[in-house]
mmCIF file of C-alpha atoms in Angstrom:
data_model
loop_
_atom_site.group_PDB
_atom_site.id
_atom_site.type_symbol
_atom_site.label_atom_id
_atom_site.label_comp_id
_atom_site.label_asym_id
_atom_site.label_seq_id
_atom_site.Cartn_x
_atom_site.Cartn_y
_atom_site.Cartn_z
ATOM 1 C CA MET A 1426 221.397 126.050 129.631
ATOM 2 C CA ALA A 1427 219.092 123.431 131.681
ATOM 3 C CA LEU A 1428 219.505 123.805 135.236
ATOM 4 C CA PRO A 1429 221.317 120.894 137.263
ATOM 5 C CA VAL A 1430 218.962 118.393 138.999
ATOM 6 C CA ILE A 1431 219.830 117.757 142.495
ATOM 7 C CA LEU A 1432 219.045 114.408 143.923
ATOM 8 C CA TYR A 1433 219.357 113.786 147.906
ATOM 9 C CA PRO A 1434 219.297 110.780 149.564
ATOM 10 C CA ASP A 1435 215.430 109.655 151.618
ATOM 11 C CA ALA A 1436 216.226 110.683 155.152
ATOM 12 C CA GLU A 1437 214.389 108.062 156.709
ATOM 13 C CA LEU A 1438 216.208 105.977 154.911
ATOM 14 C CA VAL A 1439 219.638 107.237 155.491
ATOM 15 C CA ALA A 1440 218.461 107.345 159.210
ATOM 16 C CA ILE A 1441 216.988 103.574 159.676
ATOM 17 C CA THR A 1442 220.552 102.118 157.921
ATOM 18 C CA TRP A 1443 222.635 104.074 160.163
ATOM 19 C CA HIS A 1444 220.467 103.004 162.804
ATOM 20 C CA ARG A 1445 219.645 98.987 161.866
ATOM 21 C CA ALA A 1446 223.739 98.442 162.055
ATOM 22 C CA ARG A 1447 223.669 99.426 164.826
ATOM 23 C CA LEU A 1448 220.962 98.792 167.041
ATOM 24 C CA GLY A 1449 221.176 94.821 166.172
ATOM 25 C CA GLY A 1450 220.138 93.107 168.615
ATOM 26 C CA ALA A 1451 218.843 95.830 171.484
ATOM 27 C CA VAL A 1452 216.001 96.177 169.283
ATOM 28 C CA GLY A 1453 213.011 94.135 167.493
ATOM 29 C CA MET A 1454 212.425 96.373 164.211
ATOM 30 C CA VAL A 1455 213.244 99.890 162.745
ATOM 31 C CA CYS A 1456 211.220 101.079 159.993
ATOM 32 C CA SER A 1457 209.089 104.347 158.906
ATOM 33 C CA GLU A 1458 205.976 102.337 158.606
ATOM 34 C CA LEU A 1459 204.793 100.684 161.276
ATOM 35 C CA PRO A 1460 203.555 96.912 161.061
ATOM 36 C CA GLU A 1461 200.120 96.168 161.667
ATOM 37 C CA PRO A 1462 199.034 96.529 165.701
ATOM 38 C CA GLU A 1463 198.427 92.551 165.974
ATOM 39 C CA LEU A 1464 202.320 92.252 164.556
ATOM 40 C CA PHE A 1465 203.943 94.044 167.550
ATOM 41 C CA ASP A 1466 204.418 91.663 170.227
ATOM 42 C CA GLY A 1467 206.236 89.850 167.730
ATOM 43 C CA LEU A 1468 208.689 93.160 166.924
ATOM 44 C CA LEU A 1469 208.916 95.062 170.422
ATOM 45 C CA PRO A 1470 210.846 97.388 170.671
ATOM 46 C CA ILE A 1471 210.515 98.810 167.502
ATOM 47 C CA VAL A 1472 212.331 102.067 166.397
ATOM 48 C CA GLN A 1473 209.961 103.997 164.099
ATOM 49 C CA PHE A 1474 211.701 107.290 162.139
ATOM 50 C CA VAL A 1475 209.639 109.891 160.140
ATOM 51 C CA ARG A 1476 210.262 112.703 158.194
ATOM 52 C CA LEU A 1477 208.511 116.277 159.916
ATOM 53 C CA PRO A 1478 207.711 119.235 157.236
ATOM 54 C CA SER A 1479 211.529 120.594 158.049
ATOM 55 C CA PRO A 1480 212.789 124.518 157.348
ATOM 56 C CA PRO A 1481 213.917 125.609 153.805
ATOM 57 C CA ALA A 1482 217.720 125.478 153.244
ATOM 58 C CA ASP A 1483 219.412 126.158 150.166
ATOM 59 C CA ARG A 1484 219.231 123.015 148.385
ATOM 60 C CA ARG A 1485 222.165 123.559 145.720
ATOM 61 C CA VAL A 1486 224.301 123.039 149.177
ATOM 62 C CA HIS A 1487 222.399 120.763 151.305
ATOM 63 C CA ASP A 1488 219.033 119.297 152.224
ATOM 64 C CA ILE A 1489 218.018 119.834 155.901
ATOM 65 C CA ALA A 1490 215.480 117.152 157.131
ATOM 66 C CA ARG A 1491 213.331 117.491 159.978
ATOM 67 C CA ILE A 1492 213.790 114.060 161.825
ATOM 68 C CA GLN A 1493 210.637 112.143 164.639
ATOM 69 C CA CYS A 1494 212.009 109.032 165.831
ATOM 70 C CA ILE A 1495 209.071 107.326 167.707
ATOM 71 C CA VAL A 1496 210.733 104.494 170.632
ATOM 72 C CA ARG A 1497 208.100 102.126 171.480
ATOM 73 C CA VAL A 1498 208.640 98.841 173.868
ATOM 74 C CA ASP A 1499 206.243 96.938 175.522
ATOM 75 C CA GLU A 1500 204.496 98.015 178.077
ATOM 76 C CA ALA A 1501 206.567 95.378 180.975
ATOM 77 C CA THR A 1502 209.732 97.213 180.281
ATOM 78 C CA GLY A 1503 208.673 99.835 182.276
ATOM 79 C CA ARG A 1504 209.470 103.314 181.983
ATOM 80 C CA PRO A 1505 213.481 103.257 183.206
ATOM 81 C CA GLY A 1506 214.162 100.382 181.121
ATOM 82 C CA ALA A 1507 212.318 102.557 178.033
ATOM 83 C CA ILE A 1508 214.006 106.092 178.758
ATOM 84 C CA ASP A 1509 217.463 104.098 178.996
ATOM 85 C CA LEU A 1510 216.784 102.478 175.124
ATOM 86 C CA ALA A 1511 215.570 106.256 174.187
ATOM 87 C CA GLY A 1512 218.637 107.848 174.936
ATOM 88 C CA TYR A 1513 220.831 104.729 173.497
ATOM 89 C CA VAL A 1514 219.075 105.294 170.124
ATOM 90 C CA SER A 1515 219.200 108.722 170.347
ATOM 91 C CA ALA A 1516 223.149 108.586 170.786
ATOM 92 C CA HIS A 1517 223.378 106.370 168.266
ATOM 93 C CA PHE A 1518 221.102 109.234 165.868
ATOM 94 C CA ALA A 1519 223.375 111.986 167.249
ATOM 95 C CA ALA A 1520 226.791 110.428 165.917
ATOM 96 C CA MET A 1521 225.648 110.053 162.127
ATOM 97 C CA SER A 1522 227.062 113.334 162.103
ATOM 98 C CA GLY A 1523 229.809 113.762 159.627
ATOM 99 C CA GLN A 1524 229.371 110.062 158.105
ATOM 100 C CA THR A 1525 228.855 108.347 154.710
ATOM 101 C CA ILE A 1526 226.459 105.918 155.082
ATOM 102 C CA THR A 1527 225.807 103.382 152.398
ATOM 103 C CA LEU A 1528 222.078 103.250 150.917
ATOM 104 C CA PRO A 1529 220.426 101.049 148.141
ATOM 105 C CA ALA A 1530 219.120 102.167 145.081
ATOM 106 C CA THR A 1531 215.167 103.224 144.981
ATOM 107 C CA THR A 1532 213.133 103.788 141.649
ATOM 108 C CA TYR A 1533 214.457 106.899 140.976
ATOM 109 C CA THR A 1534 217.633 107.679 143.336
ATOM 110 C CA PRO A 1535 220.799 106.012 142.622
ATOM 111 C CA GLY A 1536 222.314 103.606 145.724
ATOM 112 C CA GLY A 1537 225.233 105.180 146.747
ATOM 113 C CA ALA A 1538 227.236 107.102 149.353
ATOM 114 C CA ALA A 1539 224.898 109.462 151.460
ATOM 115 C CA THR A 1540 226.520 112.051 153.950
ATOM 116 C CA VAL A 1541 225.359 113.325 156.972
ATOM 117 C CA GLY A 1542 226.314 116.726 157.396
ATOM 118 C CA CYS A 1543 225.587 117.523 160.726
ATOM 119 C CA VAL A 1544 223.058 116.617 163.157
ATOM 120 C CA ARG A 1545 221.408 119.840 164.373
ATOM 121 C CA HIS A 1546 218.781 121.055 167.138
ATOM 122 C CA GLN A 1547 218.366 117.320 168.116
ATOM 123 C CA SER A 1548 215.686 116.696 171.714
ATOM 124 C CA ASN A 1549 215.782 114.657 174.193
ATOM 125 C CA PRO A 1550 213.357 111.934 174.593
ATOM 126 C CA ALA A 1551 210.126 112.995 175.994
ATOM 127 C CA PRO A 1552 206.800 110.579 175.899
ATOM 128 C CA PHE A 1553 204.994 110.212 173.549
ATOM 129 C CA ARG A 1554 201.555 109.522 172.760
ATOM 130 C CA ASP A 1555 200.217 106.613 170.934
ATOM 131 C CA ASP A 1556 197.180 104.953 171.306
ATOM 132 C CA ASN A 1557 198.150 101.066 171.518
ATOM 133 C CA THR A 1558 197.546 100.999 175.259
ATOM 134 C CA ASN A 1559 200.323 98.203 176.689
ATOM 135 C CA LEU A 1560 203.291 100.290 174.796
ATOM 136 C CA LEU A 1561 205.271 102.843 176.120
ATOM 137 C CA ALA A 1562 206.730 105.242 173.730
ATOM 138 C CA LEU A 1563 208.867 107.949 173.984
ATOM 139 C CA SER A 1564 210.608 110.470 170.512
ATOM 140 C CA PHE A 1565 212.753 112.821 170.072
ATOM 141 C CA THR A 1566 213.487 115.282 167.065
ATOM 142 C CA GLY A 1567 216.374 116.360 165.400
ATOM 143 C CA GLU A 1568 217.226 117.776 162.312
ATOM 144 C CA LEU A 1569 220.193 115.661 159.358
ATOM 145 C CA TYR A 1570 221.997 118.325 156.854
ATOM 146 C CA LEU A 1571 222.606 115.906 154.277
ATOM 147 C CA ARG A 1572 224.173 116.668 151.608
ATOM 148 C CA PRO A 1573 223.892 116.600 147.210
ATOM 149 C CA PHE A 1574 223.673 112.798 146.358
ATOM 150 C CA ARG A 1575 224.648 113.424 142.866
ATOM 151 C CA VAL A 1576 224.510 117.126 140.910
ATOM 152 C CA THR A 1577 223.307 116.455 136.477
#
């Protein structure tokens, strides 16, 4: 008897899709990979989501995806403005709990409804070291508990 193939949505794509629809004109770009540094000026503020090594999970039930969010703003925005935007993004991250997000299909995963069972262990935004000297960056982490996409 063959074991079922259990697929989970791409956690970065879940976070990006959710935040693009909610942040609108508040940010210039929501991504998982940064553009070239010379393109930053026209795209700031930039919100980046990166999946980190995650704790073990019962893969038949859910995937625990530890996500880091990095909010980058122009230095001229100032620290209070950077903290304000990072807090706004963080609030939207927490609001993903219990939501269903429609994702586009990828090469190996069908598109459709991705469900975030809950958001746990979310930290507060804190300064993040960025090698770009003209940027201020803050970061927070949180865990998305993702339900299976489909079982075959």
